[in-house]
Backbone as ProteinMPNN parsed JSONL, in Angstrom:
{"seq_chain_A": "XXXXXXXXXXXXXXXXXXXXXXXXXXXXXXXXXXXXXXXXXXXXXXXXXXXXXXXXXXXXXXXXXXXXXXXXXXXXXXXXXXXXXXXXXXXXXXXXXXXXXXXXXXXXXXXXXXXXXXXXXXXXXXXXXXXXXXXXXXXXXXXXXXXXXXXXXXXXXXXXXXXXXXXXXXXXXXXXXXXXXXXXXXXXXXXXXXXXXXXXXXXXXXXX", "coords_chain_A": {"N_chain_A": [[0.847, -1.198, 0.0], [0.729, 2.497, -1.176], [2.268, 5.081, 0.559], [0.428, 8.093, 1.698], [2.358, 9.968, 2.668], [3.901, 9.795, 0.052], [2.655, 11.061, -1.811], [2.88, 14.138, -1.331], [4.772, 15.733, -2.264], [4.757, 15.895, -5.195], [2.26, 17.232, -4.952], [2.825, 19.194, -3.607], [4.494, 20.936, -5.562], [3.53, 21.016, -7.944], [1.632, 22.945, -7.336], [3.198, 25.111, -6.493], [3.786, 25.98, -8.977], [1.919, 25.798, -10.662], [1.176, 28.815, -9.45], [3.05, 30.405, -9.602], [3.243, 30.382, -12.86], [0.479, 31.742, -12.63], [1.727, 34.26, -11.688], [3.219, 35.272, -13.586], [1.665, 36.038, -15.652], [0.04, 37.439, -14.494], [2.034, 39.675, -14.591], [1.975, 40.26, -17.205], [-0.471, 40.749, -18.018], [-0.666, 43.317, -16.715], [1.555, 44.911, -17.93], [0.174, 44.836, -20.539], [-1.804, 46.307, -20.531], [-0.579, 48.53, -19.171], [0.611, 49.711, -21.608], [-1.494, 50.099, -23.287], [-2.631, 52.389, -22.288], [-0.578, 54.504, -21.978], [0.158, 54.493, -24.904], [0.759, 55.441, -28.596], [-0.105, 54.813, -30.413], [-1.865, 51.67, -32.158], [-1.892, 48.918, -32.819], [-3.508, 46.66, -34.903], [-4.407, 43.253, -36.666], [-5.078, 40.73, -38.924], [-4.083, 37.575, -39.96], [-2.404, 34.357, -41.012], [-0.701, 32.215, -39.381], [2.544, 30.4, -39.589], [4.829, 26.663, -40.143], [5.484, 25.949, -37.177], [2.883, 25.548, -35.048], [0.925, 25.761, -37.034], [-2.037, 28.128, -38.163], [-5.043, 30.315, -38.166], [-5.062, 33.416, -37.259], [-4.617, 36.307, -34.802], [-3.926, 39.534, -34.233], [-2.809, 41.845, -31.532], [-1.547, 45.326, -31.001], [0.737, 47.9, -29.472], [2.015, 51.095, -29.817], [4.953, 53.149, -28.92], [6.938, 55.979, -29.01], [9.626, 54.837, -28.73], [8.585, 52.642, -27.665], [7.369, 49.3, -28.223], [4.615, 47.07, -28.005], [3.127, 43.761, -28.731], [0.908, 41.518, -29.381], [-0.029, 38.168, -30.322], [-2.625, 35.618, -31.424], [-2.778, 32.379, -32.492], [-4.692, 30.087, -33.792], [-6.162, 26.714, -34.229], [-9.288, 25.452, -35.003], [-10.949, 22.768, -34.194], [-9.717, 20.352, -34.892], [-8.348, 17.609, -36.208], [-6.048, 15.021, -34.749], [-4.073, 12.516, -35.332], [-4.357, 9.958, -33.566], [-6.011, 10.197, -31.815], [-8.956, 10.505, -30.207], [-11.276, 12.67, -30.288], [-11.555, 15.487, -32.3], [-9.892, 18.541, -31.513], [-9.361, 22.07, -30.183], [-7.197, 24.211, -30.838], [-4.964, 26.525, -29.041], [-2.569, 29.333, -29.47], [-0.933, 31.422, -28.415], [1.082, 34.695, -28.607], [3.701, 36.713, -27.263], [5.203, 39.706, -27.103], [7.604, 41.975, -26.255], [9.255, 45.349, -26.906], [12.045, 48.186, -26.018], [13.652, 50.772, -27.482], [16.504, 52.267, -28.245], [18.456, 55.184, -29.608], [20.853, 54.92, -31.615], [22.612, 56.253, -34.012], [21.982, 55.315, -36.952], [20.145, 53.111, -36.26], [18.605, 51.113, -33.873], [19.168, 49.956, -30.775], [17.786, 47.472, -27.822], [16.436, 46.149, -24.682], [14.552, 42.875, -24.82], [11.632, 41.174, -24.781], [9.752, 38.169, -24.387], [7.117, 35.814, -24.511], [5.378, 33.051, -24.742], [2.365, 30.907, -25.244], [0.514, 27.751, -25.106], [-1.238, 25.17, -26.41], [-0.825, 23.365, -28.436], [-0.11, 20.266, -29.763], [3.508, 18.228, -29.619], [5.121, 17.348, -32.262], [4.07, 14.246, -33.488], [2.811, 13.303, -31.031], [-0.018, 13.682, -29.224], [-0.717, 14.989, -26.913], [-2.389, 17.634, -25.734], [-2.006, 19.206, -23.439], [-1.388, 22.836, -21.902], [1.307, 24.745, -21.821], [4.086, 26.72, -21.478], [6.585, 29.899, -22.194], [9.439, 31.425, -21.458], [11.055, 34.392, -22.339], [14.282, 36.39, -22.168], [16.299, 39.284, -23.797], [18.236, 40.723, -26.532], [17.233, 43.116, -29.203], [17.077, 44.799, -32.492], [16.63, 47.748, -34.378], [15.724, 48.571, -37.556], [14.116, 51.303, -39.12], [12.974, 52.867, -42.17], [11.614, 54.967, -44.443], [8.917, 53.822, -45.481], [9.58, 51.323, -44.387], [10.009, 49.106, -42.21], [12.462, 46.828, -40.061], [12.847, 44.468, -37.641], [15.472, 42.943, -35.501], [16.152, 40.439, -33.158], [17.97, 38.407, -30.438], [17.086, 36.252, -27.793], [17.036, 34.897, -24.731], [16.098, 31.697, -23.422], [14.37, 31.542, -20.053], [13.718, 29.426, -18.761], [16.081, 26.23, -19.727], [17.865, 25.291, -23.014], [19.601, 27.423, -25.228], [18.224, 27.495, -28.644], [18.816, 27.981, -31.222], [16.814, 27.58, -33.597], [14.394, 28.611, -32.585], [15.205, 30.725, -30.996], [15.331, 32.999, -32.163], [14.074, 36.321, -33.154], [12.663, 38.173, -35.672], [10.736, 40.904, -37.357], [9.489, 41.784, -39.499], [7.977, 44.635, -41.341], [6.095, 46.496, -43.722], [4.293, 49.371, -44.233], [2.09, 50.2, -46.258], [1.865, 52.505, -48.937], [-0.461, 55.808, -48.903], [-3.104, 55.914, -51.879], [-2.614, 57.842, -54.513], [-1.142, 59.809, -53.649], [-2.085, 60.765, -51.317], [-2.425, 61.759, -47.501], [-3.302, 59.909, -44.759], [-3.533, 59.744, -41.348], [-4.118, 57.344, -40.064], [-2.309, 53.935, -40.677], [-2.197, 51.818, -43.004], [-0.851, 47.919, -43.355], [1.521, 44.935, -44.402], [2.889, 42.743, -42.576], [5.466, 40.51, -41.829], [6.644, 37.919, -39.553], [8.468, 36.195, -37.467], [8.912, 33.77, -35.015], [9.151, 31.83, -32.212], [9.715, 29.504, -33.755], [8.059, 29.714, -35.517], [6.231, 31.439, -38.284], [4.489, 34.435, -39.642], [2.003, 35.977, -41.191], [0.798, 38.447, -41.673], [-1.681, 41.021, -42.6], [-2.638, 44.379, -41.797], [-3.964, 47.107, -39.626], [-2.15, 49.977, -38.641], [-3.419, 52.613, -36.128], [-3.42, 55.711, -34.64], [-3.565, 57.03, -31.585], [-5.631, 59.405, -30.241]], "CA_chain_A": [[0.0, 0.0, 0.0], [1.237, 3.338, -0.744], [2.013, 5.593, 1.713], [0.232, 9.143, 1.76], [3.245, 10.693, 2.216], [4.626, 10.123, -1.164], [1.814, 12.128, -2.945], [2.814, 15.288, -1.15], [5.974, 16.877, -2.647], [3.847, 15.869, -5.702], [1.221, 18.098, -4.806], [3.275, 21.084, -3.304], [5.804, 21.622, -6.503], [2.357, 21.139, -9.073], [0.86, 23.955, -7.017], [3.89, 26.035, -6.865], [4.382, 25.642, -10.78], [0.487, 26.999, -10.955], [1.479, 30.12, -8.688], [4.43, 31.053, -10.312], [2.368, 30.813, -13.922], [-0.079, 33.067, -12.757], [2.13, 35.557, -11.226], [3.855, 35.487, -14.811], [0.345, 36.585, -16.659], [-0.603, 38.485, -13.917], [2.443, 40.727, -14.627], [1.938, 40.299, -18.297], [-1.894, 42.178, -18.109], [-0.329, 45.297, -16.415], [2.354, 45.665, -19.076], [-0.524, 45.212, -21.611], [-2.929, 47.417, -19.703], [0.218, 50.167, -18.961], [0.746, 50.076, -22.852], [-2.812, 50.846, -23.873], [-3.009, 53.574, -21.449], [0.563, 55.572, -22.641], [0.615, 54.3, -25.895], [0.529, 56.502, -29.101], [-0.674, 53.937, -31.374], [-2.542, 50.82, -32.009], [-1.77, 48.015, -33.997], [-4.879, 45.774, -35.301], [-4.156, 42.882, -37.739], [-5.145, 39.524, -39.222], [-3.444, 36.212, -41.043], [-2.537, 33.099, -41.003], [0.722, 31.111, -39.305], [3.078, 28.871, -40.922], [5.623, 26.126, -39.966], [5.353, 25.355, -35.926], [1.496, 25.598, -34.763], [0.107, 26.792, -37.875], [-3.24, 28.726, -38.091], [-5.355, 31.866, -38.506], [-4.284, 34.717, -36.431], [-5.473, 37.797, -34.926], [-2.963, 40.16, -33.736], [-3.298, 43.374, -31.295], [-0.168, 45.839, -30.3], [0.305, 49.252, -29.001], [3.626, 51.479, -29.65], [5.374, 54.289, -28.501], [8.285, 56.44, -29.863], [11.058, 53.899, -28.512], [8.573, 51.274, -27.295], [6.055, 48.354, -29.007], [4.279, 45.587, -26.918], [2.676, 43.231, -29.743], [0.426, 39.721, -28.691], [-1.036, 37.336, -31.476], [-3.379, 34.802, -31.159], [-3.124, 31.794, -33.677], [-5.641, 28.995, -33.83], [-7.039, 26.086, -34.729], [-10.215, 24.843, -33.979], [-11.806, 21.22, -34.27], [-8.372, 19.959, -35.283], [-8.069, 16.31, -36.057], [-4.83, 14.974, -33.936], [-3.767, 11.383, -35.497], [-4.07, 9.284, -32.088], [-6.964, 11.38, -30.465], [-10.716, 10.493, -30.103], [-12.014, 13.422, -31.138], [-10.938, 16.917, -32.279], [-9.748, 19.668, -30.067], [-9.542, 23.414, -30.199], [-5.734, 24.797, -30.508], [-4.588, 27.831, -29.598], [-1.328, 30.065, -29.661], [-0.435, 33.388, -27.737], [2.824, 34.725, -28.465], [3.681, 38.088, -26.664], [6.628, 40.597, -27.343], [7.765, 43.827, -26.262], [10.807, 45.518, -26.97], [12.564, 49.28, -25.723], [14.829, 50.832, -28.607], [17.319, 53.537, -27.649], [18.902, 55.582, -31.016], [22.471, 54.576, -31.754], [23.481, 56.512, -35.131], [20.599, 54.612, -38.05], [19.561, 52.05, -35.832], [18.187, 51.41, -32.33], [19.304, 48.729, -29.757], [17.408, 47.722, -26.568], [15.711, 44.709, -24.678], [13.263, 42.06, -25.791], [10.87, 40.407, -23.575], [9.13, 37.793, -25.326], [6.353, 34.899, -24.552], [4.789, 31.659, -25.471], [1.713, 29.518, -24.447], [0.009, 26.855, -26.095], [-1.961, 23.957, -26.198], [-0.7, 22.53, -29.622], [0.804, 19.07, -29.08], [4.502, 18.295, -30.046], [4.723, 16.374, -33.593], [3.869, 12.652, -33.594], [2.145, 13.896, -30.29], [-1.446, 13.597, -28.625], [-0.9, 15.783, -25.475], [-2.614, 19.361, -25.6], [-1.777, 20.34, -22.33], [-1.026, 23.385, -21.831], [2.77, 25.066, -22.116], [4.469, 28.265, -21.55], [7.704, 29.58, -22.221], [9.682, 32.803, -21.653], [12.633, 34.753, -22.57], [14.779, 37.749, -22.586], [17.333, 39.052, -24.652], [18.081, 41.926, -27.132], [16.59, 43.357, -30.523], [17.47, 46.156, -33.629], [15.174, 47.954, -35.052], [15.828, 49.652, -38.61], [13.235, 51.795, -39.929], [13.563, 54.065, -43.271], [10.572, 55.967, -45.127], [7.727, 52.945, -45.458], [10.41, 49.645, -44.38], [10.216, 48.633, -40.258], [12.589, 45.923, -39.913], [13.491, 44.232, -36.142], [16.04, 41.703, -35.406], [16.356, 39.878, -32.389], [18.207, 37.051, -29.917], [17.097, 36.154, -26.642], [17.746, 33.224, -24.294], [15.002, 31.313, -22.82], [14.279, 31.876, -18.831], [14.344, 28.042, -18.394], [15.835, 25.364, -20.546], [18.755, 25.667, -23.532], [19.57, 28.064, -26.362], [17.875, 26.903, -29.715], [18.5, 28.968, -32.734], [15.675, 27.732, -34.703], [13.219, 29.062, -31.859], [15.442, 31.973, -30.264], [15.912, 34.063, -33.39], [12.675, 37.201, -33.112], [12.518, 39.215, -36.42], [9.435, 40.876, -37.782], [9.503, 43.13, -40.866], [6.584, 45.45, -41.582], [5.614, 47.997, -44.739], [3.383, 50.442, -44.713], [1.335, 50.686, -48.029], [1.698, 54.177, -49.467], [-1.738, 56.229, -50.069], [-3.266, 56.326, -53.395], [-2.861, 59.41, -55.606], [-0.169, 60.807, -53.143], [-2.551, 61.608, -49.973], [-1.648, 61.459, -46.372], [-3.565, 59.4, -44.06], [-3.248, 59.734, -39.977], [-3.729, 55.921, -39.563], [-1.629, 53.655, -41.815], [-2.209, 50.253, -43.447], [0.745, 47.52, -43.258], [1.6, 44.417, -44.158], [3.757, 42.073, -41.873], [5.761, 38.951, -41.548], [7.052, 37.644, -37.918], [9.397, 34.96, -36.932], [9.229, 34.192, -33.289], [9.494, 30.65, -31.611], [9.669, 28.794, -34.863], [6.855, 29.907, -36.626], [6.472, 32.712, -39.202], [3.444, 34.816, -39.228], [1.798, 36.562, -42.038], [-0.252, 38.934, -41.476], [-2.086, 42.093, -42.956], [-3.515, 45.191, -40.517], [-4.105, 48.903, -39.692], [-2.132, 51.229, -37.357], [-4.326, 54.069, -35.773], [-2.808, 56.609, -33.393], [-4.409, 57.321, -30.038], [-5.871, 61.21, -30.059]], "C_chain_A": [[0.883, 1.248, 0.0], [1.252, 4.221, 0.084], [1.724, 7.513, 1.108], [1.544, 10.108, 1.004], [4.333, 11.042, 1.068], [4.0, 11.527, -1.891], [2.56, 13.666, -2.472], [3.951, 16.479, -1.997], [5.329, 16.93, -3.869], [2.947, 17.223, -6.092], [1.674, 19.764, -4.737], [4.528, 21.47, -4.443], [4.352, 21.815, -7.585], [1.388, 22.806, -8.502], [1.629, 25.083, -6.838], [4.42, 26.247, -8.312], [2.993, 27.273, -10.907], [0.557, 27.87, -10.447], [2.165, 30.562, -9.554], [4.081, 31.392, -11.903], [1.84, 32.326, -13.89], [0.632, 34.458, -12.285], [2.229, 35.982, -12.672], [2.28, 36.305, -15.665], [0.186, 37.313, -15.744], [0.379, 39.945, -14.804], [2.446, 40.886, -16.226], [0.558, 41.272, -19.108], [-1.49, 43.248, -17.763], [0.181, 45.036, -17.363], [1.129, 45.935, -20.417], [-1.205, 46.57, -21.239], [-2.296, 48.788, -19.545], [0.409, 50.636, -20.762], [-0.333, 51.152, -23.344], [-2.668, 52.152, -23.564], [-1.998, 54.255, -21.787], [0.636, 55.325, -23.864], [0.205, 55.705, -27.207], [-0.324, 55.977, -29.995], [-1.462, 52.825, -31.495], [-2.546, 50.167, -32.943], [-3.26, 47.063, -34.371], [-4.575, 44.855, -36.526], [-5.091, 41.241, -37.739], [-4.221, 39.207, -39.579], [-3.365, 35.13, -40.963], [-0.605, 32.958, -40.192], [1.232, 30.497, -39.783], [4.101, 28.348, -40.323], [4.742, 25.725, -38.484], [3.811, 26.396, -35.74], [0.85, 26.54, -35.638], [-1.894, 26.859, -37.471], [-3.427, 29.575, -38.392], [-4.737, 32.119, -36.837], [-5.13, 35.947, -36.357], [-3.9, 38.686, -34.477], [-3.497, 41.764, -32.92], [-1.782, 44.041, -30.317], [-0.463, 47.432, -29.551], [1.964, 49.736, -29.052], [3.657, 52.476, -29.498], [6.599, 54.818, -29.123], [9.342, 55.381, -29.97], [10.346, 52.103, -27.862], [7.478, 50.336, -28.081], [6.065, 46.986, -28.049], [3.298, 44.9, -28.289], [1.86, 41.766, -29.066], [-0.092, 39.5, -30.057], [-1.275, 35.928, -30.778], [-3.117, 33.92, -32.301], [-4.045, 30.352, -32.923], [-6.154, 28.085, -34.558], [-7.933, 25.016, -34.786], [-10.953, 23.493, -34.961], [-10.439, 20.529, -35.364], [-8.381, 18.929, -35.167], [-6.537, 15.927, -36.027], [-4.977, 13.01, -34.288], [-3.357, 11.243, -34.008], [-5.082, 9.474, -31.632], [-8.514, 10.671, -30.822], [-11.283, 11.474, -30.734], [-11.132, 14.454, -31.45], [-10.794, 17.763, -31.341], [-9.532, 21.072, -30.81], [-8.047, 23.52, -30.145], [-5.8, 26.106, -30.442], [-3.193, 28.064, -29.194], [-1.296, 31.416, -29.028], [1.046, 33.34, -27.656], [2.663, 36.428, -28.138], [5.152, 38.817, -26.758], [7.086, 41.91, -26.842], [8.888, 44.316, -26.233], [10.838, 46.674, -26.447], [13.723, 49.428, -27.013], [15.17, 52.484, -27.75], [17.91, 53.761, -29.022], [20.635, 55.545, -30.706], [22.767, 55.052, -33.472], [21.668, 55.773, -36.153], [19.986, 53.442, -37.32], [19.169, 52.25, -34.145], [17.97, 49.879, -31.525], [18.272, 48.818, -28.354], [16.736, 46.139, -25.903], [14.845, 44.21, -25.238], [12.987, 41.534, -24.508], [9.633, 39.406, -24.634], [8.12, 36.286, -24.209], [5.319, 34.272, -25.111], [4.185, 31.01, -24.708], [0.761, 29.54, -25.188], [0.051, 26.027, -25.62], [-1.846, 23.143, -27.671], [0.492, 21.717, -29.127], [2.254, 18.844, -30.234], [4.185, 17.11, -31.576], [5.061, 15.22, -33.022], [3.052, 12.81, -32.003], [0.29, 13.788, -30.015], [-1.723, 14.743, -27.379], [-1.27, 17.149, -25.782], [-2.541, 19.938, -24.187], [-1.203, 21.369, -22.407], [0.564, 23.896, -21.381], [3.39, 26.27, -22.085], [5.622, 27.87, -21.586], [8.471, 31.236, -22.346], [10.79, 33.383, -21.398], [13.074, 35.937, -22.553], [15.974, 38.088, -23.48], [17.374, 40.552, -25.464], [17.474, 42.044, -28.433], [17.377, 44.761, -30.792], [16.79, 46.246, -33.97], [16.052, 48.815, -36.149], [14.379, 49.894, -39.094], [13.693, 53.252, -40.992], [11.925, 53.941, -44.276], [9.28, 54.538, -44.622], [8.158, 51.273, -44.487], [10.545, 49.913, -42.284], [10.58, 47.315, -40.311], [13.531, 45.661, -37.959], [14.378, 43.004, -36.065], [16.524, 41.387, -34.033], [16.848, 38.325, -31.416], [17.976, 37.277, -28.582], [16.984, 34.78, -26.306], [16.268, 33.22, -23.416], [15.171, 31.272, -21.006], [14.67, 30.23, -18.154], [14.803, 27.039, -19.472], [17.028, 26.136, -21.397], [18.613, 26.575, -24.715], [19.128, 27.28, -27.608], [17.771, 28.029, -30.75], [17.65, 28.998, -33.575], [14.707, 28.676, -33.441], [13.671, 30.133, -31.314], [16.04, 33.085, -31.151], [14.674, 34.831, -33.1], [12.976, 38.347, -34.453], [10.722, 39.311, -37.224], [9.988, 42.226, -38.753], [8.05, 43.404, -41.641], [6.721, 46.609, -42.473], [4.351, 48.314, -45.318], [3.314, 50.878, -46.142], [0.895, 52.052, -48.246], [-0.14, 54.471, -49.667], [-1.753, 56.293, -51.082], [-2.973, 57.876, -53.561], [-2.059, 60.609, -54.283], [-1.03, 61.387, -51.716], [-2.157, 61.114, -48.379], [-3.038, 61.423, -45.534], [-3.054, 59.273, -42.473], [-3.349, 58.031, -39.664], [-3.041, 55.152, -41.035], [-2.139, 51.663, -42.015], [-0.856, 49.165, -43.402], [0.774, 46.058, -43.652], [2.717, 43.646, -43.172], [4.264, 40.842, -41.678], [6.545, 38.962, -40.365], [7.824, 36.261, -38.241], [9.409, 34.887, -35.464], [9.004, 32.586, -33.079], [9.253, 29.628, -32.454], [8.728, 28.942, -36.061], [7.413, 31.079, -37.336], [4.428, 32.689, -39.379], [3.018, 35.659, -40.233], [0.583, 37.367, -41.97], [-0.208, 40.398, -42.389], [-2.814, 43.176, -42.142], [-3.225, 46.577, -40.759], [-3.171, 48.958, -38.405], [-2.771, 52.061, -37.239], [-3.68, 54.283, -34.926], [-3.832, 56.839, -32.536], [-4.431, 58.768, -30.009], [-5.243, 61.197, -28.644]], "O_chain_A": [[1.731, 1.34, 0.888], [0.147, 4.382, 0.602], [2.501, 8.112, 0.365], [1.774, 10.613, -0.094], [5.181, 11.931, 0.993], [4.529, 12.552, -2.32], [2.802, 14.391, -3.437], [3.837, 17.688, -2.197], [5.075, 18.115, -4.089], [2.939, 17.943, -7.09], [1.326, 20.825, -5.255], [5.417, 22.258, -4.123], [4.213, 22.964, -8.005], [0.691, 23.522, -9.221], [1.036, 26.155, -6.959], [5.536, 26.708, -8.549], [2.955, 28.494, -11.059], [-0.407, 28.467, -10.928], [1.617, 31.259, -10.408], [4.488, 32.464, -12.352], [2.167, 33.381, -14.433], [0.137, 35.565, -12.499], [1.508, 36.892, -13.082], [2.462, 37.372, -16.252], [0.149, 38.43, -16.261], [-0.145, 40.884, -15.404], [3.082, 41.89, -16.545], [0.495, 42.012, -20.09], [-1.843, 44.255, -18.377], [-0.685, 44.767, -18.197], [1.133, 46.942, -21.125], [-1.01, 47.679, -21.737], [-2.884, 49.863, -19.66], [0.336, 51.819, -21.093], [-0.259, 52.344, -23.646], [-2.582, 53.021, -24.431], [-2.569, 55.279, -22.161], [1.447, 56.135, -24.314], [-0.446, 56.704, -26.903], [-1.288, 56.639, -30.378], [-2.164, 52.923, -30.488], [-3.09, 50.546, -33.98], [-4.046, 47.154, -33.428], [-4.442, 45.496, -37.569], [-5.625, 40.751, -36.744], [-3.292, 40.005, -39.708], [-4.461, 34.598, -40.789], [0.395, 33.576, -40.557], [0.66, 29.777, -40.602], [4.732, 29.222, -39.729], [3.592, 25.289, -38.536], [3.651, 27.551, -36.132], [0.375, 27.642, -35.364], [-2.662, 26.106, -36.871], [-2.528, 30.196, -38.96], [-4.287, 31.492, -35.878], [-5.905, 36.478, -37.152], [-2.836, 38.068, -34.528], [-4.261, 42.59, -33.419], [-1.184, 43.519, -29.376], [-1.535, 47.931, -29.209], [2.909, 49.111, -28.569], [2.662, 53.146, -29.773], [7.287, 54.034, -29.778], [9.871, 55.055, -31.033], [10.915, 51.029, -27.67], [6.605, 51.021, -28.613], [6.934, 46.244, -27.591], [2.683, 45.783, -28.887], [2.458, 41.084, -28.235], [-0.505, 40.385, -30.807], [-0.58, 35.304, -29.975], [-3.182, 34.552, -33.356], [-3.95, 29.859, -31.799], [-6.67, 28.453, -35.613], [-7.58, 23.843, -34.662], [-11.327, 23.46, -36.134], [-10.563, 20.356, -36.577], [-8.428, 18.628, -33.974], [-5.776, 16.298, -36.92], [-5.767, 12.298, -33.668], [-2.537, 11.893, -33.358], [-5.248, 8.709, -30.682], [-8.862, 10.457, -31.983], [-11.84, 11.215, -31.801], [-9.998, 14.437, -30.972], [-11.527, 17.765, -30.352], [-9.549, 21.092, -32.041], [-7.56, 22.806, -29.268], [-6.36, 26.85, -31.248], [-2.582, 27.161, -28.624], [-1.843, 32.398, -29.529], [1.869, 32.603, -27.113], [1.809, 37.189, -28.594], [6.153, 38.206, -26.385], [6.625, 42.918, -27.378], [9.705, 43.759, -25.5], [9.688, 46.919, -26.084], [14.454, 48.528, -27.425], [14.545, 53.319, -27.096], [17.975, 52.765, -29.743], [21.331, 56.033, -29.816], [23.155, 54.14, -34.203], [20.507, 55.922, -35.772], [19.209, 52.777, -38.005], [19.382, 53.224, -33.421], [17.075, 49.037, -31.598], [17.972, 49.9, -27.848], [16.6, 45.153, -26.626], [14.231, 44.798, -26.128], [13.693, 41.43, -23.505], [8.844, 39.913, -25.432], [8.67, 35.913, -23.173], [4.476, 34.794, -25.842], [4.678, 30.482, -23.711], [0.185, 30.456, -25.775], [0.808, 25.687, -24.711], [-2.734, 22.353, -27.991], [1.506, 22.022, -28.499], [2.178, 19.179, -31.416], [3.25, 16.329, -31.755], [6.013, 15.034, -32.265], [2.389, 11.773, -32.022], [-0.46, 13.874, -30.988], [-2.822, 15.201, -27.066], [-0.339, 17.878, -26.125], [-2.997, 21.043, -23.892], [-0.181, 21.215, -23.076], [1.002, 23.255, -20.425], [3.011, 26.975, -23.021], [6.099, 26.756, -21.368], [8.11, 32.071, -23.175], [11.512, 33.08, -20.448], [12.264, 36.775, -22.95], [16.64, 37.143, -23.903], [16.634, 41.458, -25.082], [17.124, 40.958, -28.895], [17.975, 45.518, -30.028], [15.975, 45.343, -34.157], [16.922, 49.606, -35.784], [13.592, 48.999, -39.403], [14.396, 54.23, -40.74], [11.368, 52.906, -44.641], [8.895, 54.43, -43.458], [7.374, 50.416, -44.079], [11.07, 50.728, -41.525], [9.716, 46.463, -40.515], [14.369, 46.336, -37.36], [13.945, 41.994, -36.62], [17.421, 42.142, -33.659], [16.233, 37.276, -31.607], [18.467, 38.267, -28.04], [16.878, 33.799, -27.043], [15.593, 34.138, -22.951], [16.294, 30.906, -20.659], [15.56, 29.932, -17.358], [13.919, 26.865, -20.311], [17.389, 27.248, -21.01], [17.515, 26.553, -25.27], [19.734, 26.21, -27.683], [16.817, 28.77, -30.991], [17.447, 29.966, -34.309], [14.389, 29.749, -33.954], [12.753, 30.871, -30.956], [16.976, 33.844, -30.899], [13.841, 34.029, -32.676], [13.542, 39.395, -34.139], [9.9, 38.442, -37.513], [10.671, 43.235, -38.579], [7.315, 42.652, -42.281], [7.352, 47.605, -42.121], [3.658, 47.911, -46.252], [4.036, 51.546, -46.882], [-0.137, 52.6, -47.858], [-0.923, 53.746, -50.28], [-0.737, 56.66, -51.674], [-3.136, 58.808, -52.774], [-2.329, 61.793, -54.084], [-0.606, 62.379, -51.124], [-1.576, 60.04, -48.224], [-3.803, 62.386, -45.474], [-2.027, 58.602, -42.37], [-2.476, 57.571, -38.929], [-3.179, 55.603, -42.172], [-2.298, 50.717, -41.244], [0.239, 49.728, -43.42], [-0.246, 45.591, -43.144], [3.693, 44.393, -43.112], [3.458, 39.983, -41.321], [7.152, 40.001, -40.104], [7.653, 35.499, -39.193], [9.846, 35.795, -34.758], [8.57, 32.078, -34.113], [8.549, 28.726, -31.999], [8.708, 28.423, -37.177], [8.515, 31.609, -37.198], [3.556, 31.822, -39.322], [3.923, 36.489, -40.323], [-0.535, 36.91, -42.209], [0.836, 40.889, -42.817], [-3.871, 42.71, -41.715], [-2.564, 47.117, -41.645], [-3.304, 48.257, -37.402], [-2.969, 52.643, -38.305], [-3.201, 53.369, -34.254], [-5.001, 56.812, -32.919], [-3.393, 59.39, -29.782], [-5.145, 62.243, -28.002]]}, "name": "protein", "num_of_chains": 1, "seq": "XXXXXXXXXXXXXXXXXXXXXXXXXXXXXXXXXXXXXXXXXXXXXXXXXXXXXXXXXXXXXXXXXXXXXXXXXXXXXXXXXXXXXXXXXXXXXXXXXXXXXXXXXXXXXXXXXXXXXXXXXXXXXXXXXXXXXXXXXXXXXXXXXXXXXXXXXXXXXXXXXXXXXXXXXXXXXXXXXXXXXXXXXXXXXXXXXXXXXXXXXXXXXXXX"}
């Protein structure tokens, strides 16, 4: 018969895992929530994912002279999973935010980046849930319509992986027709961030 006292360390590391999670999102809503509220701008996009947990996508950001906080959503729902009984629901949240400081044509500064998901590893059945989170640095070049970022950061737990710890996203703003100037801007965008690539199309609007 086993004895009680095995289950317990068990119990008290599974429940300090789930603490330590939510602190992590807790402090992940203020930064969104402090964005909104100083920000100048407002990103809004669709698309689709490609490579690691493909899907559609929504995307919503918020930026400031030197700063951009970015989240996307990818998904995909009633997903048949060779192995599985029935279909399941996937989703994807990947979260970013960088600081750029001006160095001459370019602008260095941190990255703060995260990952959680319920898409199971290939050859895989398990959708449990998964987080994963890193810091590290980024460049930003931007010139007339062209916003390109390049970034490496190291994961908080666990080893360096170059396919998954590379972060670039390059974004251009589609000129007005017939030469007129628009206060919010149109854009398309492609992303790279924890193996995937991200294709999306969306509006910036500025915050009166």
């Amino acid at each position: 018969m086993e004895r009680p006292g095995h289950l317990r360390p068990m119990v008290y590391h599974t429940k300090r895992a789930s603490e330590v999670i939510a602190l992590k999102y807790l402090t992940l809503f203020i930064m969104i929530l402090s964005c909104s509220i100083f920000s100048m701008g407002i990103f809004i996009s669709g698309g689709y994912s490609l490579l690691e947990n493909a899907g559609w996508s929504f995307g919503l950001g918020f930026s400031e002279r030197n700063f951009e906080a970015l989240g996307y959503l990818s998904f995909d729902l009633n997903k048949e999973i060779s192995g599985s009984a029935s279909p399941v629901d996937l989703y994807d949240f990947k979260f970013t935010t960088s600081m750029n400081f001006d160095v001459g044509n370019l602008k260095f500064g941190p990255l703060f980046v995260a990952h959680y998901d319920n898409y199971p590893e290939e050859g895989s059945t398990d959708t449990s849930w998964s987080a994963d989170f890193g810091l590290g640095v980024v460049s930003q070049f931007a010139r007339e319509n062209f916003d390109l970022s390049v970034g490496l950061w190291m994961p908080v737990s666990g080893n360096f992986d170059a396919k998954r710890n590379v972060y670039a996203r390059f974004r251009y703003y589609i000129p007005p027709p017939g030469g007129r100037s628009f206060k919010d801007k149109l854009f398309l965008e492609v992303t790279y961030l924890f193996g995937g690539i991200r294709i999306g199309f969306g509006l910036w609007e500025p915050v009166p």
